PDB file of C-alpha atoms in Angstrom:
ATOM      1  CA  MET A 266      86.122  86.469  91.943  1.00  0.00           C
ATOM      2  CA  GLU A 267     101.057  94.575  97.972  1.00  0.00           C
ATOM      3  CA  GLN A 268     123.116 113.201 103.212  1.00  0.00           C
ATOM      4  CA  THR A 269     125.474 114.316 103.573  1.00  0.00           C
ATOM      5  CA  GLY A 270     126.311 116.232 107.429  1.00  0.00           C
ATOM      6  CA  CYS A 271     127.632 119.698 107.020  1.00  0.00           C
ATOM      7  CA  ALA A 272     124.539 122.173 106.511  1.00  0.00           C
ATOM      8  CA  HIS A 273     125.698 124.224 103.197  1.00  0.00           C
ATOM      9  CA  LYS A 274     124.655 128.018 103.111  1.00  0.00           C
ATOM     10  CA  LYS A 275     123.998 130.399  99.342  1.00  0.00           C
ATOM     11  CA  ASN A 276     125.706 133.647  99.638  1.00  0.00           C
ATOM     12  CA  SER A 277     124.323 136.482  98.098  1.00  0.00           C
ATOM     13  CA  GLN A 278     127.361 138.059  96.986  1.00  0.00           C
ATOM     14  CA  GLY A 279     128.791 136.167  95.420  1.00  0.00           C
ATOM     15  CA  GLY A 280     126.910 132.530  95.645  1.00  0.00           C
ATOM     16  CA  LYS A 281     129.671 130.430  97.215  1.00  0.00           C
ATOM     17  CA  GLU A 282     128.946 127.995  99.920  1.00  0.00           C
ATOM     18  CA  ASN A 283     130.147 128.425 103.352  1.00  0.00           C
ATOM     19  CA  HIS A 284     131.356 125.224 104.609  1.00  0.00           C
ATOM     20  CA  PRO A 285     131.659 124.668 108.803  1.00  0.00           C
ATOM     21  CA  GLY A 286     135.040 125.779 109.393  1.00  0.00           C
ATOM     22  CA  LEU A 287     135.699 128.447 107.209  1.00  0.00           C
ATOM     23  CA  MET A 288     136.362 131.918 108.402  1.00  0.00           C
ATOM     24  CA  GLN A 289     133.725 133.915 107.819  1.00  0.00           C
ATOM     25  CA  GLN A 290     134.288 138.184 108.347  1.00  0.00           C
ATOM     26  CA  ASN A 291     131.378 140.436 109.815  1.00  0.00           C
ATOM     27  CA  PRO A 292     130.528 143.115 107.176  1.00  0.00           C
ATOM     28  CA  ASN A 293     130.341 145.396 110.288  1.00  0.00           C
ATOM     29  CA  ASP A 294     133.016 144.667 112.221  1.00  0.00           C
ATOM     30  CA  PRO A 295     135.225 147.665 111.290  1.00  0.00           C
ATOM     31  CA  LYS A 296     138.310 146.106 112.484  1.00  0.00           C
ATOM     32  CA  GLY A 297     137.610 143.792 110.338  1.00  0.00           C
ATOM     33  CA  LYS A 298     137.700 140.878 112.498  1.00  0.00           C
ATOM     34  CA  ARG A 299     136.380 136.748 111.626  1.00  0.00           C
ATOM     35  CA  LYS A 300     134.560 133.787 113.768  1.00  0.00           C
ATOM     36  CA  GLN A 301     135.273 131.009 113.058  1.00  0.00           C
ATOM     37  CA  LEU A 302     131.707 129.728 111.882  1.00  0.00           C
ATOM     38  CA  GLN A 303     130.049 126.877 114.330  1.00  0.00           C
ATOM     39  CA  THR A 304     130.540 123.201 113.310  1.00  0.00           C
ATOM     40  CA  VAL A 305     128.306 120.069 113.869  1.00  0.00           C
ATOM     41  CA  THR A 306     129.350 117.563 115.499  1.00  0.00           C
ATOM     42  CA  ASN A 307     125.856 115.904 116.347  1.00  0.00           C
ATOM     43  CA  ILE A 308     123.634 115.057 113.374  1.00  0.00           C
ATOM     44  CA  SER A 309     121.087 114.852 115.499  1.00  0.00           C
ATOM     45  CA  GLN A 310     121.149 117.884 116.837  1.00  0.00           C
ATOM     46  CA  HIS A 311     120.948 119.541 113.643  1.00  0.00           C
ATOM     47  CA  PHE A 312     117.884 118.257 112.673  1.00  0.00           C
ATOM     48  CA  SER A 313     115.970 117.652 115.463  1.00  0.00           C
ATOM     49  CA  LYS A 314     113.943 121.180 115.370  1.00  0.00           C
ATOM     50  CA  ARG A 315     112.891 119.090 111.876  1.00  0.00           C
ATOM     51  CA  LYS A 316     111.602 116.956 113.007  1.00  0.00           C
ATOM     52  CA  ARG A 317     109.656 118.154 115.371  1.00  0.00           C
ATOM     53  CA  SER A 318     107.660 120.577 113.320  1.00  0.00           C
ATOM     54  CA  ALA A 319     106.930 117.518 111.007  1.00  0.00           C
ATOM     55  CA  SER A 320     104.811 115.629 113.778  1.00  0.00           C
ATOM     56  CA  VAL A 321     101.132 115.432 113.029  1.00  0.00           C
ATOM     57  CA  PRO A 322      99.878 118.220 115.091  1.00  0.00           C
ATOM     58  CA  LYS A 323      97.023 116.568 117.415  1.00  0.00           C
ATOM     59  CA  GLN A 324      94.143 118.653 115.422  1.00  0.00           C
ATOM     60  CA  GLU A 325      95.318 117.408 112.036  1.00  0.00           C
ATOM     61  CA  LEU A 326      94.605 113.710 113.419  1.00  0.00           C
ATOM     62  CA  TYR A 327      91.086 112.502 114.180  1.00  0.00           C
ATOM     63  CA  SER A 328      90.842 110.822 117.497  1.00  0.00           C
ATOM     64  CA  MET A 329      90.992 106.723 118.116  1.00  0.00           C
ATOM     65  CA  SER A 330      91.074 106.289 122.084  1.00  0.00           C
ATOM     66  CA  ASN A 331      88.075 105.390 122.976  1.00  0.00           C
ATOM     67  CA  GLN A 332      86.520 102.453 123.782  1.00  0.00           C
ATOM     68  CA  PRO A 333      85.064 100.495 121.756  1.00  0.00           C
ATOM     69  CA  ARG A 334      86.397 102.584 118.641  1.00  0.00           C
ATOM     70  CA  GLY A 335      83.124 102.057 116.806  1.00  0.00           C
ATOM     71  CA  HIS A 336      80.589 100.178 115.239  1.00  0.00           C
ATOM     72  CA  CYS A 337      81.779  98.079 112.566  1.00  0.00           C
ATOM     73  CA  LEU A 338      78.934  96.395 110.246  1.00  0.00           C
ATOM     74  CA  ILE A 339      79.097  93.388 107.453  1.00  0.00           C
ATOM     75  CA  ILE A 340      76.804  92.749 105.066  1.00  0.00           C
ATOM     76  CA  ASN A 341      77.589  89.549 103.069  1.00  0.00           C
ATOM     77  CA  ASN A 342      75.360  88.772 100.768  1.00  0.00           C
ATOM     78  CA  PHE A 343      75.634  84.710  99.709  1.00  0.00           C
ATOM     79  CA  TYR A 344      73.224  83.107  98.554  1.00  0.00           C
ATOM     80  CA  PHE A 345      70.817  84.321  96.186  1.00  0.00           C
ATOM     81  CA  GLU A 346      67.069  84.095  95.381  1.00  0.00           C
ATOM     82  CA  THR A 347      67.110  81.564  92.219  1.00  0.00           C
ATOM     83  CA  ASN A 348      64.824  83.929  90.489  1.00  0.00           C
ATOM     84  CA  THR A 349      67.864  85.795  90.348  1.00  0.00           C
ATOM     85  CA  SER A 350      69.419  83.581  88.333  1.00  0.00           C
ATOM     86  CA  LEU A 351      72.772  85.185  90.041  1.00  0.00           C
ATOM     87  CA  GLY A 352      74.855  82.483  91.815  1.00  0.00           C
ATOM     88  CA  LYS A 353      76.312  82.042  95.054  1.00  0.00           C
ATOM     89  CA  ARG A 354      79.181  84.122  96.067  1.00  0.00           C
ATOM     90  CA  LEU A 355      81.450  80.917  97.285  1.00  0.00           C
ATOM     91  CA  GLY A 356      84.557  82.086  99.387  1.00  0.00           C
ATOM     92  CA  THR A 357      82.555  85.027 100.385  1.00  0.00           C
ATOM     93  CA  ASP A 358      82.435  83.924 103.833  1.00  0.00           C
ATOM     94  CA  LYS A 359      86.199  83.093 104.378  1.00  0.00           C
ATOM     95  CA  ASP A 360      86.268  87.548 104.050  1.00  0.00           C
ATOM     96  CA  LYS A 361      83.505  88.270 105.884  1.00  0.00           C
ATOM     97  CA  ASP A 362      85.932  85.664 108.571  1.00  0.00           C
ATOM     98  CA  GLU A 363      88.367  87.962 108.286  1.00  0.00           C
ATOM     99  CA  LEU A 364      87.201  91.237 108.618  1.00  0.00           C
ATOM    100  CA  VAL A 365      85.586  89.768 111.716  1.00  0.00           C
ATOM    101  CA  LYS A 366      88.674  89.329 113.515  1.00  0.00           C
ATOM    102  CA  VAL A 367      90.692  92.298 112.150  1.00  0.00           C
ATOM    103  CA  PHE A 368      88.016  95.066 113.366  1.00  0.00           C
ATOM    104  CA  LYS A 369      87.340  92.780 116.554  1.00  0.00           C
ATOM    105  CA  LYS A 370      91.671  93.099 117.032  1.00  0.00           C
ATOM    106  CA  MET A 371      90.942  96.825 116.493  1.00  0.00           C
ATOM    107  CA  GLN A 372      88.366  97.016 119.302  1.00  0.00           C
ATOM    108  CA  PHE A 373      85.627  97.683 116.937  1.00  0.00           C
ATOM    109  CA  GLU A 374      81.971  96.380 117.792  1.00  0.00           C
ATOM    110  CA  VAL A 375      81.033  94.014 114.670  1.00  0.00           C
ATOM    111  CA  GLU A 376      77.948  93.263 113.583  1.00  0.00           C
ATOM    112  CA  VAL A 377      77.052  90.527 110.311  1.00  0.00           C
ATOM    113  CA  GLU A 378      74.333  90.479 108.174  1.00  0.00           C
ATOM    114  CA  ASP A 379      74.722  87.613 105.664  1.00  0.00           C
ATOM    115  CA  ASN A 380      71.839  87.714 103.093  1.00  0.00           C
ATOM    116  CA  LEU A 381      70.175  90.911 102.508  1.00  0.00           C
ATOM    117  CA  ASN A 382      67.373  91.838  99.874  1.00  0.00           C
ATOM    118  CA  ALA A 383      67.475  95.647  98.640  1.00  0.00           C
ATOM    119  CA  SER A 384      65.308  97.239 100.975  1.00  0.00           C
ATOM    120  CA  ASP A 385      67.166  95.317 104.773  1.00  0.00           C
ATOM    121  CA  MET A 386      70.339  96.624 103.185  1.00  0.00           C
ATOM    122  CA  GLN A 387      69.028 100.418 103.202  1.00  0.00           C
ATOM    123  CA  ARG A 388      67.183 100.024 106.498  1.00  0.00           C
ATOM    124  CA  PHE A 389      70.180  98.055 108.362  1.00  0.00           C
ATOM    125  CA  ILE A 390      72.317 101.309 107.645  1.00  0.00           C
ATOM    126  CA  LYS A 391      69.835 103.096 108.293  1.00  0.00           C
ATOM    127  CA  GLN A 392      69.556 101.804 111.943  1.00  0.00           C
ATOM    128  CA  PHE A 393      73.605 102.307 112.502  1.00  0.00           C
ATOM    129  CA  ALA A 394      73.059 105.915 111.052  1.00  0.00           C
ATOM    130  CA  GLU A 395      70.270 106.469 113.832  1.00  0.00           C
ATOM    131  CA  LYS A 396      72.723 105.558 117.634  1.00  0.00           C
ATOM    132  CA  ASP A 397      74.002 107.487 119.181  1.00  0.00           C
ATOM    133  CA  HIS A 398      77.427 107.492 118.173  1.00  0.00           C
ATOM    134  CA  ALA A 399      78.915 110.171 120.944  1.00  0.00           C
ATOM    135  CA  GLN A 400      81.567 107.483 122.451  1.00  0.00           C
ATOM    136  CA  MET A 401      82.276 106.413 119.496  1.00  0.00           C
ATOM    137  CA  ASP A 402      85.276 107.235 117.861  1.00  0.00           C
ATOM    138  CA  ALA A 403      84.056 106.066 113.909  1.00  0.00           C
ATOM    139  CA  PHE A 404      81.861 103.665 111.887  1.00  0.00           C
ATOM    140  CA  VAL A 405      83.303 101.075 109.873  1.00  0.00           C
ATOM    141  CA  CYS A 406      80.440  99.287 106.684  1.00  0.00           C
ATOM    142  CA  CYS A 407      82.186  96.847 104.986  1.00  0.00           C
ATOM    143  CA  ILE A 408      78.839  94.511 102.342  1.00  0.00           C
ATOM    144  CA  LEU A 409      80.185  92.286 100.741  1.00  0.00           C
ATOM    145  CA  SER A 410      77.527  91.292  97.154  1.00  0.00           C
ATOM    146  CA  HIS A 411      76.633  90.920  93.584  1.00  0.00           C
ATOM    147  CA  GLY A 412      76.664  94.435  92.304  1.00  0.00           C
ATOM    148  CA  GLU A 413      75.852  95.708  88.246  1.00  0.00           C
ATOM    149  CA  LYS A 414      76.951  99.730  88.046  1.00  0.00           C
ATOM    150  CA  GLY A 415      76.947 102.024  90.727  1.00  0.00           C
ATOM    151  CA  THR A 416      74.550 100.163  92.747  1.00  0.00           C
ATOM    152  CA  VAL A 417      75.170  96.873  95.088  1.00  0.00           C
ATOM    153  CA  LEU A 418      73.065  93.922  94.675  1.00  0.00           C
ATOM    154  CA  GLY A 419      70.000  92.907  97.510  1.00  0.00           C
ATOM    155  CA  VAL A 420      69.811  88.504  97.603  1.00  0.00           C
ATOM    156  CA  ASP A 421      66.826  90.099  95.915  1.00  0.00           C
ATOM    157  CA  GLY A 422      68.075  90.732  92.746  1.00  0.00           C
ATOM    158  CA  LYS A 423      67.392  94.579  93.085  1.00  0.00           C
ATOM    159  CA  GLN A 424      69.502  97.062  92.257  1.00  0.00           C
ATOM    160  CA  VAL A 425      70.738  99.504  95.803  1.00  0.00           C
ATOM    161  CA  GLU A 426      72.516 103.151  94.785  1.00  0.00           C
ATOM    162  CA  ILE A 427      75.367 103.883  97.056  1.00  0.00           C
ATOM    163  CA  ARG A 428      74.865 107.148  97.894  1.00  0.00           C
ATOM    164  CA  ASP A 429      71.589 105.875  98.742  1.00  0.00           C
ATOM    165  CA  LEU A 430      73.576 103.976 101.603  1.00  0.00           C
ATOM    166  CA  LEU A 431      75.886 106.697 102.354  1.00  0.00           C
ATOM    167  CA  ARG A 432      73.437 109.251 102.566  1.00  0.00           C
ATOM    168  CA  PRO A 433      71.954 108.768 106.388  1.00  0.00           C
ATOM    169  CA  LEU A 434      75.213 108.684 107.817  1.00  0.00           C
ATOM    170  CA  ALA A 435      75.882 111.342 106.273  1.00  0.00           C
ATOM    171  CA  LYS A 436      73.372 113.737 108.015  1.00  0.00           C
ATOM    172  CA  CYS A 437      74.271 111.393 111.146  1.00  0.00           C
ATOM    173  CA  CYS A 438      74.659 114.644 113.931  1.00  0.00           C
ATOM    174  CA  THR A 439      76.723 111.899 116.131  1.00  0.00           C
ATOM    175  CA  LEU A 440      78.919 110.637 113.343  1.00  0.00           C
ATOM    176  CA  ALA A 441      79.665 114.397 112.055  1.00  0.00           C
ATOM    177  CA  GLY A 442      83.391 115.043 112.090  1.00  0.00           C
ATOM    178  CA  LYS A 443      84.324 111.710 112.183  1.00  0.00           C
ATOM    179  CA  PRO A 444      86.287 109.135 109.751  1.00  0.00           C
ATOM    180  CA  LYS A 445      83.068 106.475 108.004  1.00  0.00           C
ATOM    181  CA  LEU A 446      85.193 103.984 105.849  1.00  0.00           C
ATOM    182  CA  ILE A 447      83.035 101.599 103.827  1.00  0.00           C
ATOM    183  CA  PHE A 448      84.740  98.522 101.606  1.00  0.00           C
ATOM    184  CA  ILE A 449      83.067  97.466  98.160  1.00  0.00           C
ATOM    185  CA  GLN A 450      83.299  93.425  97.404  1.00  0.00           C
ATOM    186  CA  ALA A 451      81.804  93.240  94.166  1.00  0.00           C
ATOM    187  CA  CYS A 452      82.310  93.985  90.418  1.00  0.00           C
ATOM    188  CA  GLN A 453      82.194  97.041  88.942  1.00  0.00           C
ATOM    189  CA  GLY A 454      81.312  96.015  85.485  1.00  0.00           C
ATOM    190  CA  ASN A 455      81.647  92.615  83.439  1.00  0.00           C
ATOM    191  CA  VAL A 456      85.065  93.766  81.471  1.00  0.00           C
ATOM    192  CA  CYS A 457      88.104  91.986  81.933  1.00  0.00           C
ATOM    193  CA  GLN A 458      90.652  94.414  82.512  1.00  0.00           C
ATOM    194  CA  GLU A 459      93.101  93.541  79.952  1.00  0.00           C
ATOM    195  CA  ALA A 460      97.475  93.073  81.692  1.00  0.00           C
ATOM    196  CA  VAL A 461      99.514  95.601  79.655  1.00  0.00           C
ATOM    197  CA  GLY A 462     103.025  95.029  79.709  1.00  0.00           C
ATOM    198  CA  MET A 463     103.264  92.514  82.252  1.00  0.00           C
ATOM    199  CA  ALA A 464     105.998  90.329  81.260  1.00  0.00           C
ATOM    200  CA  ASP A 465     107.035  88.201  83.937  1.00  0.00           C
ATOM    201  CA  GLU A 466     103.355  87.638  85.806  1.00  0.00           C
ATOM    202  CA  GLN A 467     101.497  84.232  84.998  1.00  0.00           C
ATOM    203  CA  ASP A 468      98.131  82.686  86.404  1.00  0.00           C
ATOM    204  CA  ASP A 469      98.926  80.364  89.081  1.00  0.00           C
ATOM    205  CA  GLY A 470      96.469  78.690  88.422  1.00  0.00           C
ATOM    206  CA  THR A 471      94.625  78.799  92.316  1.00  0.00           C
ATOM    207  CA  GLU A 472      92.225  82.025  90.922  1.00  0.00           C
ATOM    208  CA  GLU A 473      88.393  81.319  90.008  1.00  0.00           C
ATOM    209  CA  GLY A 474      87.293  85.072  88.626  1.00  0.00           C
ATOM    210  CA  THR A 475      83.641  85.199  89.647  1.00  0.00           C
ATOM    211  CA  GLU A 476      80.229  85.988  87.250  1.00  0.00           C
ATOM    212  CA  LYS A 477      79.025  89.663  89.107  1.00  0.00           C
ATOM    213  CA  GLU A 478      81.611  90.861  92.200  1.00  0.00           C
ATOM    214  CA  ASN A 479      80.354  94.333  91.311  1.00  0.00           C
ATOM    215  CA  ALA A 480      82.162  97.171  92.695  1.00  0.00           C
ATOM    216  CA  GLN A 481      80.596 100.427  92.486  1.00  0.00           C
ATOM    217  CA  THR A 482      83.369 102.860  91.881  1.00  0.00           C
ATOM    218  CA  ALA A 483      81.340 104.326  89.670  1.00  0.00           C
ATOM    219  CA  THR A 484      78.921 105.796  92.297  1.00  0.00           C
ATOM    220  CA  PHE A 485      82.059 108.102  93.217  1.00  0.00           C
ATOM    221  CA  GLN A 486      80.619 109.821  90.913  1.00  0.00           C
ATOM    222  CA  SER A 487      77.252 110.406  92.196  1.00  0.00           C
ATOM    223  CA  ILE A 488      78.527 110.405  96.203  1.00  0.00           C
ATOM    224  CA  PRO A 489      77.129 112.947  97.855  1.00  0.00           C
ATOM    225  CA  ILE A 490      81.036 115.320  98.979  1.00  0.00           C
ATOM    226  CA  GLU A 491      80.299 114.366 102.330  1.00  0.00           C
ATOM    227  CA  ALA A 492      83.127 115.211 104.897  1.00  0.00           C
ATOM    228  CA  ASP A 493      84.828 112.428 106.595  1.00  0.00           C
ATOM    229  CA  PHE A 494      84.420 109.266 104.441  1.00  0.00           C
ATOM    230  CA  LEU A 495      86.833 107.195 103.438  1.00  0.00           C
ATOM    231  CA  ILE A 496      85.631 104.669 100.234  1.00  0.00           C
ATOM    232  CA  GLY A 497      87.367 101.100  99.033  1.00  0.00           C
ATOM    233  CA  MET A 498      85.822  99.952  96.012  1.00  0.00           C
ATOM    234  CA  SER A 499      87.323  96.378  94.931  1.00  0.00           C
ATOM    235  CA  THR A 500      87.513  97.884  91.278  1.00  0.00           C
ATOM    236  CA  VAL A 501      87.390 100.249  89.327  1.00  0.00           C
ATOM    237  CA  GLU A 502      84.639 101.150  86.928  1.00  0.00           C
ATOM    238  CA  SER A 503      83.550  98.846  84.606  1.00  0.00           C
ATOM    239  CA  TYR A 504      85.678  96.297  85.392  1.00  0.00           C
ATOM    240  CA  ARG A 505      84.940  92.736  87.588  1.00  0.00           C
ATOM    241  CA  ALA A 506      86.819  92.003  90.328  1.00  0.00           C
ATOM    242  CA  PHE A 507      88.364  88.959  91.671  1.00  0.00           C
ATOM    243  CA  ARG A 508      87.117  86.279  94.252  1.00  0.00           C
ATOM    244  CA  HIS A 509      88.749  82.610  95.153  1.00  0.00           C
ATOM    245  CA  ILE A 510      85.909  80.071  95.564  1.00  0.00           C
ATOM    246  CA  GLN A 511      87.675  78.782  98.857  1.00  0.00           C
ATOM    247  CA  ASN A 512      89.922  81.160  99.806  1.00  0.00           C
ATOM    248  CA  GLY A 513      88.026  84.561  99.352  1.00  0.00           C
ATOM    249  CA  SER A 514      88.734  87.827  97.264  1.00  0.00           C
ATOM    250  CA  PHE A 515      91.030  89.302  96.591  1.00  0.00           C
ATOM    251  CA  TYR A 516      90.929  92.203  97.810  1.00  0.00           C
ATOM    252  CA  ILE A 517      89.428  91.625 101.206  1.00  0.00           C
ATOM    253  CA  GLN A 518      91.999  89.615 101.977  1.00  0.00           C
ATOM    254  CA  GLU A 519      94.679  92.177 101.294  1.00  0.00           C
ATOM    255  CA  LEU A 520      93.165  94.500 102.605  1.00  0.00           C
ATOM    256  CA  CYS A 521      93.143  92.916 105.935  1.00  0.00           C
ATOM    257  CA  GLU A 522      96.685  92.364 105.523  1.00  0.00           C
ATOM    258  CA  GLN A 523      97.225  95.446 105.636  1.00  0.00           C
ATOM    259  CA  LEU A 524      95.706  96.628 107.641  1.00  0.00           C
ATOM    260  CA  LYS A 525      96.777  94.355 110.371  1.00  0.00           C
ATOM    261  CA  ILE A 526     100.896  94.931 109.053  1.00  0.00           C
ATOM    262  CA  GLY A 527      99.907  98.780 108.805  1.00  0.00           C
ATOM    263  CA  SER A 528      98.281  98.696 112.417  1.00  0.00           C
ATOM    264  CA  THR A 529     101.325  97.656 114.053  1.00  0.00           C
ATOM    265  CA  ARG A 530     103.523 100.572 112.031  1.00  0.00           C
ATOM    266  CA  LYS A 531     101.218 102.832 113.059  1.00  0.00           C
ATOM    267  CA  GLU A 532      99.895 103.934 109.179  1.00  0.00           C
ATOM    268  CA  ASP A 533      97.248 106.326 107.957  1.00  0.00           C
ATOM    269  CA  ILE A 534      94.519 104.430 105.812  1.00  0.00           C
ATOM    270  CA  HIS A 535      95.608 106.504 102.574  1.00  0.00           C
ATOM    271  CA  SER A 536      99.162 104.491 103.205  1.00  0.00           C
ATOM    272  CA  ILE A 537      97.506 101.045 104.185  1.00  0.00           C
ATOM    273  CA  MET A 538      95.037 101.677 100.632  1.00  0.00           C
ATOM    274  CA  THR A 539      98.024 103.153  98.537  1.00  0.00           C
ATOM    275  CA  LYS A 540      99.727  99.354  99.202  1.00  0.00           C
ATOM    276  CA  VAL A 541      96.849  97.457  98.614  1.00  0.00           C
ATOM    277  CA  ASN A 542      96.118  99.471  95.418  1.00  0.00           C
ATOM    278  CA  ARG A 543      99.718  98.904  93.883  1.00  0.00           C
ATOM    279  CA  ILE A 544      99.300  94.996  95.501  1.00  0.00           C
ATOM    280  CA  VAL A 545      95.849  93.965  93.801  1.00  0.00           C
ATOM    281  CA  SER A 546      96.999  95.473  90.592  1.00  0.00           C
ATOM    282  CA  SER A 547     100.812  93.667  90.600  1.00  0.00           C
ATOM    283  CA  LYS A 548      98.395  90.043  90.433  1.00  0.00           C
ATOM    284  CA  VAL A 549      97.214  88.322  87.430  1.00  0.00           C
ATOM    285  CA  PHE A 550      93.317  86.648  87.667  1.00  0.00           C
ATOM    286  CA  ARG A 551      93.429  84.450  84.402  1.00  0.00           C
ATOM    287  CA  GLY A 552      95.439  85.876  82.092  1.00  0.00           C
ATOM    288  CA  SER A 553      93.747  89.602  83.708  1.00  0.00           C
ATOM    289  CA  LYS A 554      94.022  92.430  86.080  1.00  0.00           C
ATOM    290  CA  GLN A 555      92.057  93.638  88.929  1.00  0.00           C
ATOM    291  CA  MET A 556      93.113  97.284  89.788  1.00  0.00           C
ATOM    292  CA  PRO A 557      90.822  98.572  93.154  1.00  0.00           C
ATOM    293  CA  GLU A 558      90.181 101.750  94.191  1.00  0.00           C
ATOM    294  CA  VAL A 559      89.980 104.401  96.474  1.00  0.00           C
ATOM    295  CA  ARG A 560      88.277 107.796  97.407  1.00  0.00           C
ATOM    296  CA  TYR A 561      87.925 110.027 100.366  1.00  0.00           C
ATOM    297  CA  THR A 562      86.758 113.312 101.895  1.00  0.00           C
ATOM    298  CA  LEU A 563      88.924 113.146 104.835  1.00  0.00           C
ATOM    299  CA  THR A 564      89.820 116.287 106.093  1.00  0.00           C
ATOM    300  CA  LYS A 565      92.301 114.293 109.154  1.00  0.00           C
ATOM    301  CA  LYS A 566      94.584 111.367 108.578  1.00  0.00           C
ATOM    302  CA  MET A 567      93.118 108.710 109.931  1.00  0.00           C
ATOM    303  CA  VAL A 568      95.743 106.050 111.461  1.00  0.00           C
ATOM    304  CA  LEU A 569      94.471 102.851 113.425  1.00  0.00           C
ATOM    305  CA  PRO A 570      94.429 101.749 116.367  1.00  0.00           C
ATOM    306  CA  MET A 571      96.602  99.255 117.493  1.00  0.00           C
ATOM    307  CA  MET A 572      95.749  95.429 117.150  1.00  0.00           C
ATOM    308  CA  SER A 573      94.893  94.175 119.676  1.00  0.00           C
ATOM    309  CA  PRO A 574      97.376  90.621 121.012  1.00  0.00           C
ATOM    310  CA  ASP A 575      95.821  87.589 120.357  1.00  0.00           C
TER     311      ASP A 575
END
């Protein structure tokens, strides 16, 4: 506008379990000699091989070794032209400042563009798609604006299809095979989601829904199926997203918080986005709910770089 330490094995003949310490007969031993099964004295030894096999191979992880990690473009539309009848997006600067802080600490080169019209939004993203990202690990774009179903709005009130914004990035050769993270704070429609089965939740009166904060989950329907994209939307199709006029939007503020926590714990981006979904969806905003959505075509795990100290 958040066993036991003994290994058991089935006996194929009797269906019984063999326990460490029992005597087992060797069927190939004519003398019927028995030998004692080896007991497990150290559970860490018993599971050591399993632990090693569960670790993620390097080829299944996106590389996050370069510095800077990549470019981060933030489009922050606050003041809309008077002839659009769209209000100022009060609180959006709070979102911008938090995004700048988080991605700078993750060693991204951050650039902020304020109050872009529709054509300028397309132009700036195209310029970034034409950059040489060969020595970069990833690309991030955050769009904070009004919007309508399947689009974001420039400050001139004109719509831009999200698929049109992403197409240049998908064609960028030096970003091929690298994760491209897109976060959009905007409504997906004008309907307020109802709360269902949340008897204990209350609105504390401090949060305010915006009139149009359009999140483009519908665009997920029309975004080309390109590899290595993650698109985080502040709400699902047809519904509003909410923004506090002083504290910023609930989605972006929670996203930044979970990025900070997740990076210190070396969590992958999918786990972080799931937590964002859970925490935002658990809140009530002036009697309404908000359900973020994330879609991705990532082909590897992305573990975000550790936040640099203050």
